[in-house]
XYZ file of C-alpha atoms in Angstrom:
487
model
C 95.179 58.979 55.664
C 97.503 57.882 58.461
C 98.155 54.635 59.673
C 99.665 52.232 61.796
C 100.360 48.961 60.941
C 101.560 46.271 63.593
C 103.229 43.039 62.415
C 103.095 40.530 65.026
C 106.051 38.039 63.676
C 107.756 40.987 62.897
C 110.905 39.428 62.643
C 109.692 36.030 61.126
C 110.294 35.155 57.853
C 106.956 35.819 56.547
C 107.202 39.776 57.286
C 110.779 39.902 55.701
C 110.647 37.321 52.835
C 107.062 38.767 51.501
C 105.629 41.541 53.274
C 108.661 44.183 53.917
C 109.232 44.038 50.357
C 105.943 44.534 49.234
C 105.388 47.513 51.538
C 108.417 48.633 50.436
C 107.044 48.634 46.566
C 104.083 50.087 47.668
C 106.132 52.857 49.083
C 108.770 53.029 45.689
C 105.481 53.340 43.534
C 103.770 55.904 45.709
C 100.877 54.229 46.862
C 101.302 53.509 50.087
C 99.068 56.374 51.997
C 101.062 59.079 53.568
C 101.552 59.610 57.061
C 102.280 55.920 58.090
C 104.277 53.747 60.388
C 105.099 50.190 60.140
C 105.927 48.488 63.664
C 107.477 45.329 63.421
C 106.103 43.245 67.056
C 108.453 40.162 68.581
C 110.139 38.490 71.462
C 113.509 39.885 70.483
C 115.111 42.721 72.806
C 115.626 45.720 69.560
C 115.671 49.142 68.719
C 114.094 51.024 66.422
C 117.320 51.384 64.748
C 118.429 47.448 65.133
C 115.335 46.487 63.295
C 115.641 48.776 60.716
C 119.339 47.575 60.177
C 117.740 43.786 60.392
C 115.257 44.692 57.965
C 118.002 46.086 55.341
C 119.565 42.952 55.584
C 117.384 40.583 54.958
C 116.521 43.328 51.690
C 119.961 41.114 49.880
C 117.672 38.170 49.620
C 115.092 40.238 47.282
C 115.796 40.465 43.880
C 117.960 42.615 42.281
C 115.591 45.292 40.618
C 113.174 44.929 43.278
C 115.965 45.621 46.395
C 115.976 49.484 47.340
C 118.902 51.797 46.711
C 120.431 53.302 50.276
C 118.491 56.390 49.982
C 115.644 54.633 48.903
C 115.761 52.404 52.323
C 116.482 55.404 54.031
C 113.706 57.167 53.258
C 111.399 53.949 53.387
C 113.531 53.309 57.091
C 111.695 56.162 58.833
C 108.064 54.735 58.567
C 109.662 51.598 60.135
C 109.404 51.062 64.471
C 109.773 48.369 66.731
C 107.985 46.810 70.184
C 108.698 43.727 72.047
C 105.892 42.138 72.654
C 106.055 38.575 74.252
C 102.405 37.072 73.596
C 101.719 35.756 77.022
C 102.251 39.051 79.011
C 99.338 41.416 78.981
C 101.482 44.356 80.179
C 103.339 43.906 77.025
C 99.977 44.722 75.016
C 99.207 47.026 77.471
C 102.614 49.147 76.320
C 101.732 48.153 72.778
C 98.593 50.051 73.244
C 99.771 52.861 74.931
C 102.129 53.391 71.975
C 99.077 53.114 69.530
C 96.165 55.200 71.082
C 98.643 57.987 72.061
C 98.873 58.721 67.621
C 95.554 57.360 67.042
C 95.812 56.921 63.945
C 93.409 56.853 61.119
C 93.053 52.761 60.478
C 94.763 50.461 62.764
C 95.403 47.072 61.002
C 97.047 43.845 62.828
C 98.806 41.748 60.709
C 99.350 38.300 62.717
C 102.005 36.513 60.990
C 102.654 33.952 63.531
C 101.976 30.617 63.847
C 98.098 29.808 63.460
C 98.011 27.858 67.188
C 98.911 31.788 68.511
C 95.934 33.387 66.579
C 93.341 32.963 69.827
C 95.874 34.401 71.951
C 97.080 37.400 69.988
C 93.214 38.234 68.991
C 92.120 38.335 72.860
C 95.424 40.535 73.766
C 94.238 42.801 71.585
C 90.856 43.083 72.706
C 92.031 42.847 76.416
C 94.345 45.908 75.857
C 91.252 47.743 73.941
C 92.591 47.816 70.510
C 89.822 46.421 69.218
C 87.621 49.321 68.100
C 86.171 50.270 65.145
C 89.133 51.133 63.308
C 91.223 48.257 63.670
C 91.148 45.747 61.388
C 93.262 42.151 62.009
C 94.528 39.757 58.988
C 94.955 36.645 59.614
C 97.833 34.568 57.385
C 96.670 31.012 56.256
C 96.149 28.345 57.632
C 94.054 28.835 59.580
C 93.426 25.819 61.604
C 94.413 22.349 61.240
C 91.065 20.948 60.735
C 87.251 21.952 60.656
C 87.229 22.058 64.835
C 90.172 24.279 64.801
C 89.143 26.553 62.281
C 85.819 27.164 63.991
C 87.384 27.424 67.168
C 89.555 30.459 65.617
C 86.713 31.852 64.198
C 84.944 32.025 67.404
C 87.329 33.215 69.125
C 87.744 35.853 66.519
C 84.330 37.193 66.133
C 84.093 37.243 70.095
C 85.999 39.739 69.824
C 85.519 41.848 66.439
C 82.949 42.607 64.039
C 83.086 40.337 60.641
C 84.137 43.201 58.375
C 86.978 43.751 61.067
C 88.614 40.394 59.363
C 90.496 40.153 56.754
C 91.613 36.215 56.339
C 94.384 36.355 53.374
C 94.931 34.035 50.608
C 97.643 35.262 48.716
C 96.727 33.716 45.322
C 93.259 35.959 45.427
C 95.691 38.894 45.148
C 97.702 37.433 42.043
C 97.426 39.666 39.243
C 96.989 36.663 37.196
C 93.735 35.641 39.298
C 92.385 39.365 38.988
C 92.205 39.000 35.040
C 90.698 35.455 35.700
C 87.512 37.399 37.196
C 88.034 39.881 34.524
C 87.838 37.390 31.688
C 84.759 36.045 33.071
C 83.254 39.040 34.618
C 84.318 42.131 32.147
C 83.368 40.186 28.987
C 80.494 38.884 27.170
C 82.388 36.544 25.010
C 82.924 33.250 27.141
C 79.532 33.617 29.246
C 76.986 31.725 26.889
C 79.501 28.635 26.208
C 80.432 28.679 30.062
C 78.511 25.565 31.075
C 78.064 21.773 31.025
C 76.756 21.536 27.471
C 79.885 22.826 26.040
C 82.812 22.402 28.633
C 84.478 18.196 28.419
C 86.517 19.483 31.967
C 88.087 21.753 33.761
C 91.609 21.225 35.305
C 93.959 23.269 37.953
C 97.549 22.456 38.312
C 99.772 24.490 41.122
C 103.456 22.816 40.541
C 106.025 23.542 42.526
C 109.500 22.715 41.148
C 111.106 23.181 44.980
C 111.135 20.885 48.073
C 110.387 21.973 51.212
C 113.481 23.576 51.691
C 113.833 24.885 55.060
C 109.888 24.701 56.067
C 110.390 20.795 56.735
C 108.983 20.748 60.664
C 106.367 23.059 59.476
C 105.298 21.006 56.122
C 105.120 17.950 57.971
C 102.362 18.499 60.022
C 100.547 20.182 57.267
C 101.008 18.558 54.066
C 99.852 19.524 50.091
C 95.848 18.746 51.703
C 95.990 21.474 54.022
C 98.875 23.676 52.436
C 97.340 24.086 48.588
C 93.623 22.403 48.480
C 92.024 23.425 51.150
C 92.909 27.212 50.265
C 94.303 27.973 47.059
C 92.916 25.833 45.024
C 89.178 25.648 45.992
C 89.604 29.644 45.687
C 90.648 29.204 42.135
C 87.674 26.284 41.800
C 85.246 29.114 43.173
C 86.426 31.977 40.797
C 86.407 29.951 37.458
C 82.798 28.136 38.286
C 81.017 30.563 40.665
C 77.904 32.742 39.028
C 78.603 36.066 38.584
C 77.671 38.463 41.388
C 75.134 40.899 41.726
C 78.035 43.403 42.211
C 81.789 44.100 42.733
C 80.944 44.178 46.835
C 82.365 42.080 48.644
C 79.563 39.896 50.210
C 78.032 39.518 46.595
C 81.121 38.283 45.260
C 81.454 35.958 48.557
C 78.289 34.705 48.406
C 78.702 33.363 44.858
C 81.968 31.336 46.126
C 80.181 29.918 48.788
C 77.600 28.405 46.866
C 80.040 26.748 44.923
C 81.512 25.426 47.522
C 78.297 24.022 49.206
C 78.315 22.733 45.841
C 81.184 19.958 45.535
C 80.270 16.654 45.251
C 80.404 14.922 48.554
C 82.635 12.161 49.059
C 81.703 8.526 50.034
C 84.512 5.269 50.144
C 83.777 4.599 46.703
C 85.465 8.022 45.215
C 87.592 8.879 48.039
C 89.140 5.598 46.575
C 89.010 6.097 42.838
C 89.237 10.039 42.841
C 91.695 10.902 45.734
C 95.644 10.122 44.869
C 98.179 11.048 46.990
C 102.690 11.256 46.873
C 105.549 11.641 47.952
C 108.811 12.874 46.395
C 111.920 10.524 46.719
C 115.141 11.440 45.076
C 115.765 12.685 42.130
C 116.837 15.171 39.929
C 116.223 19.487 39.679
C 117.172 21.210 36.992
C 120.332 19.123 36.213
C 121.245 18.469 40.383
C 120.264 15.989 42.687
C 117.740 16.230 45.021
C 116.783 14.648 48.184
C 113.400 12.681 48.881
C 110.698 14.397 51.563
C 111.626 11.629 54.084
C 115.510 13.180 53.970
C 114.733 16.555 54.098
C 115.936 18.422 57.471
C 112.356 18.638 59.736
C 110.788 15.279 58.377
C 110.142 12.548 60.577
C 111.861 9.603 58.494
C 108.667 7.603 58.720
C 106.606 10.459 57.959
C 103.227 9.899 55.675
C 102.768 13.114 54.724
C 101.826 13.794 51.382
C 103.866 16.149 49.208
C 101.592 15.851 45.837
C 97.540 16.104 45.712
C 95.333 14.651 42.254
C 91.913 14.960 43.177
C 89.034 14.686 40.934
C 85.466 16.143 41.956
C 82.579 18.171 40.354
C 79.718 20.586 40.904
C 76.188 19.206 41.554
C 74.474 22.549 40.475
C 72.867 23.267 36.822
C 75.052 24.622 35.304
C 78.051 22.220 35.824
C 76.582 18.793 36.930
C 78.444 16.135 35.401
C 81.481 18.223 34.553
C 84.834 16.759 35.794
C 87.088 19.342 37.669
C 90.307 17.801 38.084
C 93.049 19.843 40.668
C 96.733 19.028 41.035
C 99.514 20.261 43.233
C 102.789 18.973 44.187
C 106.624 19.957 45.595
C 109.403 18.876 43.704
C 107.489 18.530 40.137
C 108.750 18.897 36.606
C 108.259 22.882 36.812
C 106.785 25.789 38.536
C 103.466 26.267 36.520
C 100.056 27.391 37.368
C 97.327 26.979 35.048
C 93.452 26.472 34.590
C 92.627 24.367 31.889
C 89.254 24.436 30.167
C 88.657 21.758 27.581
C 85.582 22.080 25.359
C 83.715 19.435 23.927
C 83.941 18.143 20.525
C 82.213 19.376 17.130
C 78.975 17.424 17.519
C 79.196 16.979 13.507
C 82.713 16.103 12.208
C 83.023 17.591 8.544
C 87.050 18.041 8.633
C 89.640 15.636 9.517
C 91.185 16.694 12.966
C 94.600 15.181 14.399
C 93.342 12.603 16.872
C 93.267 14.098 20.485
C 92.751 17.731 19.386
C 90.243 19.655 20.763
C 89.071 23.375 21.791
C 90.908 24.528 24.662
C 90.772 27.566 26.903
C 94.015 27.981 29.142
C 94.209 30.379 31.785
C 98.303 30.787 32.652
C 98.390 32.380 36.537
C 102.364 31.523 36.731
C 104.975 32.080 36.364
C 103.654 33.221 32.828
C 100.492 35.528 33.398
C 98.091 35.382 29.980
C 95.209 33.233 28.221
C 95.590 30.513 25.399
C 92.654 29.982 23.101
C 93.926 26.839 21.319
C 91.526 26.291 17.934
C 91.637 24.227 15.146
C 92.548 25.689 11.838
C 93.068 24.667 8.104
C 96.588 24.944 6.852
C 98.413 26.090 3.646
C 98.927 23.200 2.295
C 98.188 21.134 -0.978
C 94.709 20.270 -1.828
C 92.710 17.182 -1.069
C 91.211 15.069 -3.662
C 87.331 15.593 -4.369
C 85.452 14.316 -1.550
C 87.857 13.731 0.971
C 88.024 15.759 3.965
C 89.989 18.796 5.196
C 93.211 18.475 7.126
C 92.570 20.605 10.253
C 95.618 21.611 12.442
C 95.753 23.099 15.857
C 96.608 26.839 16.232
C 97.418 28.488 19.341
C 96.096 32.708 20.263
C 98.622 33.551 22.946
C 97.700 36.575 24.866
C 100.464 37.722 26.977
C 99.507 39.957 29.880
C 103.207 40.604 31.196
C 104.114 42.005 27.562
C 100.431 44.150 27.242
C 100.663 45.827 30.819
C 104.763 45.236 31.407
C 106.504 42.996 33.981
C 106.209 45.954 36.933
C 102.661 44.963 37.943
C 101.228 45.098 41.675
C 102.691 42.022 43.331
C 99.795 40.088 45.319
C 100.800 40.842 48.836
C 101.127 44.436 47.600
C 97.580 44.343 46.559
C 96.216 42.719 49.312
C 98.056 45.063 52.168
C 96.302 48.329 50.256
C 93.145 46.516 50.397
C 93.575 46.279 54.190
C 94.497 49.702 54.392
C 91.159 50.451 52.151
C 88.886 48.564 53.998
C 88.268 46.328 51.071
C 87.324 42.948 51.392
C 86.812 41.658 48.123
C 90.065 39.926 48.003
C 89.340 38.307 51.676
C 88.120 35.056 52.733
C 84.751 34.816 54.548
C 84.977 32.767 57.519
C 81.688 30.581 56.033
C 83.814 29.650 52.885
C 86.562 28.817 54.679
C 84.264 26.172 57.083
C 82.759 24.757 53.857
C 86.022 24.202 52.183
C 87.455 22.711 55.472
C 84.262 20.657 55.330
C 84.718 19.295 52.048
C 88.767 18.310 52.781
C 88.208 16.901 55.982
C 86.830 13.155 54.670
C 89.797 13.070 52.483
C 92.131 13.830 55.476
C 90.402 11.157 57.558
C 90.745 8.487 54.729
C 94.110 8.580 54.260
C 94.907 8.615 58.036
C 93.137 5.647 58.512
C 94.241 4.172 54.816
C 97.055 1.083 55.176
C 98.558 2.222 52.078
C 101.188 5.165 52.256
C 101.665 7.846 49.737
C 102.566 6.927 46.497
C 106.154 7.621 45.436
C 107.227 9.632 42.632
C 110.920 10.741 41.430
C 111.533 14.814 41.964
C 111.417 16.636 39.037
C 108.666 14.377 36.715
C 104.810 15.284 37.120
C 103.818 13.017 39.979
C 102.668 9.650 40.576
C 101.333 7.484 37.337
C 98.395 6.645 39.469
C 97.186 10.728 38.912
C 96.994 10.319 34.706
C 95.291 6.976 34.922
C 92.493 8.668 37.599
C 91.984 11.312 34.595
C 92.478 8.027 32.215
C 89.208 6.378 33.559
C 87.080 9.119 32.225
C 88.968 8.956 29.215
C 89.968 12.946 29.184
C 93.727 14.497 29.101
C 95.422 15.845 31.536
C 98.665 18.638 29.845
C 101.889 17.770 31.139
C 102.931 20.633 29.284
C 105.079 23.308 31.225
């Protein structure tokens, strides 16, 4: 099958820091389909032989076992072109297209990697230079949109233009190996399915931690914040895939319909719990790993007064059957204790105690997505040790069943980005956002956005490198349910 692929931002850091090298794996592992080229679109006045030397370069930044060899990147080199392309000029698209219909290639796929305010413009180009045919197909990076009106206004623009099944709006975490085996785990086994509901789960929590800042992102991250950056995408995604019904089928729209139900689904927010169950804050000083850090408000990009929140504790739940009345508790943050990613599912208690348990222990089901990749079934068990007297009760201690994915499959697994750019290049959309879920998920945020612009009180504060503000435990506290600080 050949193939072109354009990346609009080609010399951005998205298309060097992520999706150069995971072409380039694709290409090392032998999956990438033959007969391809890769054309790197921007402003800047390069050859074909500049950008490839720009692209080596920024190949030091990659790590070490995952940076080619020279004849590796020479090889790789050749499927790699370039085309200035300034946005605004259709004669530029009008070359672009020239340069494209003259192969015609087998699939056509648009990667638009630039900023999301340039989406509208770069989607019409295309159509206006006639690239838009059946077998292109056009990814758009997140976010997309800075609100509900924007997102719809993308949208509109988009499917002006192309068919529905021509889109393919990426979320990288859907392509996480760690989130595949969360579908399979539900999906590819009986043994969770009958205890998967309100009568047996206590709660479900989602943590995305971040141990860095902003780091060089500061101008961008300020007008975005943890809302817009983590909820409003990668979490609700991760909300949808551990509480959605299964699907009629692996297709795409039955698996998309499911999410979309759930997240029709969320609770609706009035004063009351935008007030009890919303907590926002901001990093201040403190220390990483054994240095000092600076707070948000000193970071290079940041207005000095800014409000923007750099840690999210939300609590909500589901009003369907099978989950009304179940807390789901999500958490995200820069600058916290650690980089971990987990879902945690807490089961309720014996409803008969027979055996003495450790206060506070409980069945729990946790779903690692990183940096470790593997499930936890922690369980109560009876220990080794002396007997009790006649008619006392058994000690019970917890035990933990740690199933490691990296060690059962090895550490070389299909990097997300990887994953997702074959699926583009299979037509699949599994792995895609529908442009329905992502309305209804920008529906859901958008009260919480407009609460704390109009609040009085700014974020709370909390010291880089601990777990967030206190104010996120005692939200969790009120319902009288734990919340792991575990990393």
């Amino acid at each position: 099958m050949s193939f072109d692929l354009v990346l609009f931002g080609g010399t951005g850091d998205l298309a060097w820091r992520k999706l150069m090298p995971a072409l380039f794996q694709s290409f090392r592992h032998g999956t990438l389909p033959a007969h391809g080229r890769i054309i790197g679109v921007a402003r800047d006045d390069l050859s074909d032989d500049d950008y490839r030397a720009l692209i080596r370069s920024r190949f030091d930044a990659v790590e070490g076992d995952k940076r080619p060899n020279d004849e590796e990147f020479r090889r790789f080199a050749e499927l790699l072109h370039y085309q200035r392309v300034d946005l605004s000029k259709p004669q530029d698209f009008a070359a672009l297209a020239e340069k494209l219909l003259a192969r015609d290639a087998d699939s056509l796929v648009m990667y638009v990697a630039t900023a999301p305010a340039l989406f509208t413009q770069v989607v019409e180009q295309i159509a206006a230079a006639r690239l838009n045919g059946p077998k292109t197909r056009v990814v758009l990076e997140k976010p997309l949109g800075h609100d509900l009106a924007s997102n719809r206004a993308i949208n509109q623009a988009v499917g002006r233009v192309l068919a529905e099944n021509q889109v393919f709006r990426i979320d990288h975490y859907l392509g996480k190996p760690s989130v595949q085996n969360l579908f399979a785990m539900r999906f590819g086994n009986a043994l969770f399915e009958p205890i998967w509901r309100r009568e047996y789960i206590a709660n479900i929590q989602i943590t995305i931690a971040e141990d860095l800042g902003v780091e060089k992102r500061g101008a961008f991250y300020d007008q975005t914040g943890a809302l817009r950056d983590m909820v409003q995408n990668h979490a609700l995604q991760l909300v949808c895939a551990i509480a959605m019904e299964p699907p009629i089928n692996a297709h795409a729209d039955a698996i998309r319909d499911e999410k979309l139900k759930v997240l029709r689904s969320l609770k609706r927010w009035n004063p009351e719990t935008l007030g009890l169950h919303t907590v926002r804050g901001q990093y201040t000083a403190g220390t990483a790993y054994g240095a000092r850090v600076p707070g948000y408000l000193e970071e290079p990009g940041v207005d000095p007064d800014s409000r923007t929140e750099t840690f999210v504790a939300l609590r909500t739940e589901i009003e369907n059957w099978r989950w009304a009345g179940v807390p789901f508790y999500i958490r995200t943050g820069k600058r916290l204790s650690s980089r971990d990613a987990r879902i945690e599912v807490n089961f309720k208690p014996t409803p008969h105690a027979i055996y003495d348990t450790p206060q506070g222990s409980f069945n729990r089901l946790v779903i690692n997505l990183q940096p470790k990749d593997g499930l936890e079934l922690h369980l109560m068990a009876q220990g080794q040790g002396s007997r009790k007297r006649s008619g006392s009760a058994e000690q019970l201690a917890p035990v933990q069943a740690d199933l490691d994915f990296d060690k059962r499959f090895g550490s070389e697994r299909v990097g997300a980005y990887e994953r997702l750019l074959l699926d583009v290049l299979d037509g699949r959309l599994n792995l895609f956002v529908r442009s329905d879920e992502q309305e209804a998920a920008w529906r859901w945020v958008e009260p919480i956005l407009e609460y704390w612009k109009n609040e009085s009180r700014p974020p709370r504060s909390y010291a880089a490198g601990t777990w967030g503000p206190s104010a996120s435990s005692a939200m969790i506290a009120r319902d009288g349910f734990y919340w792991s600080e575990e990393a």
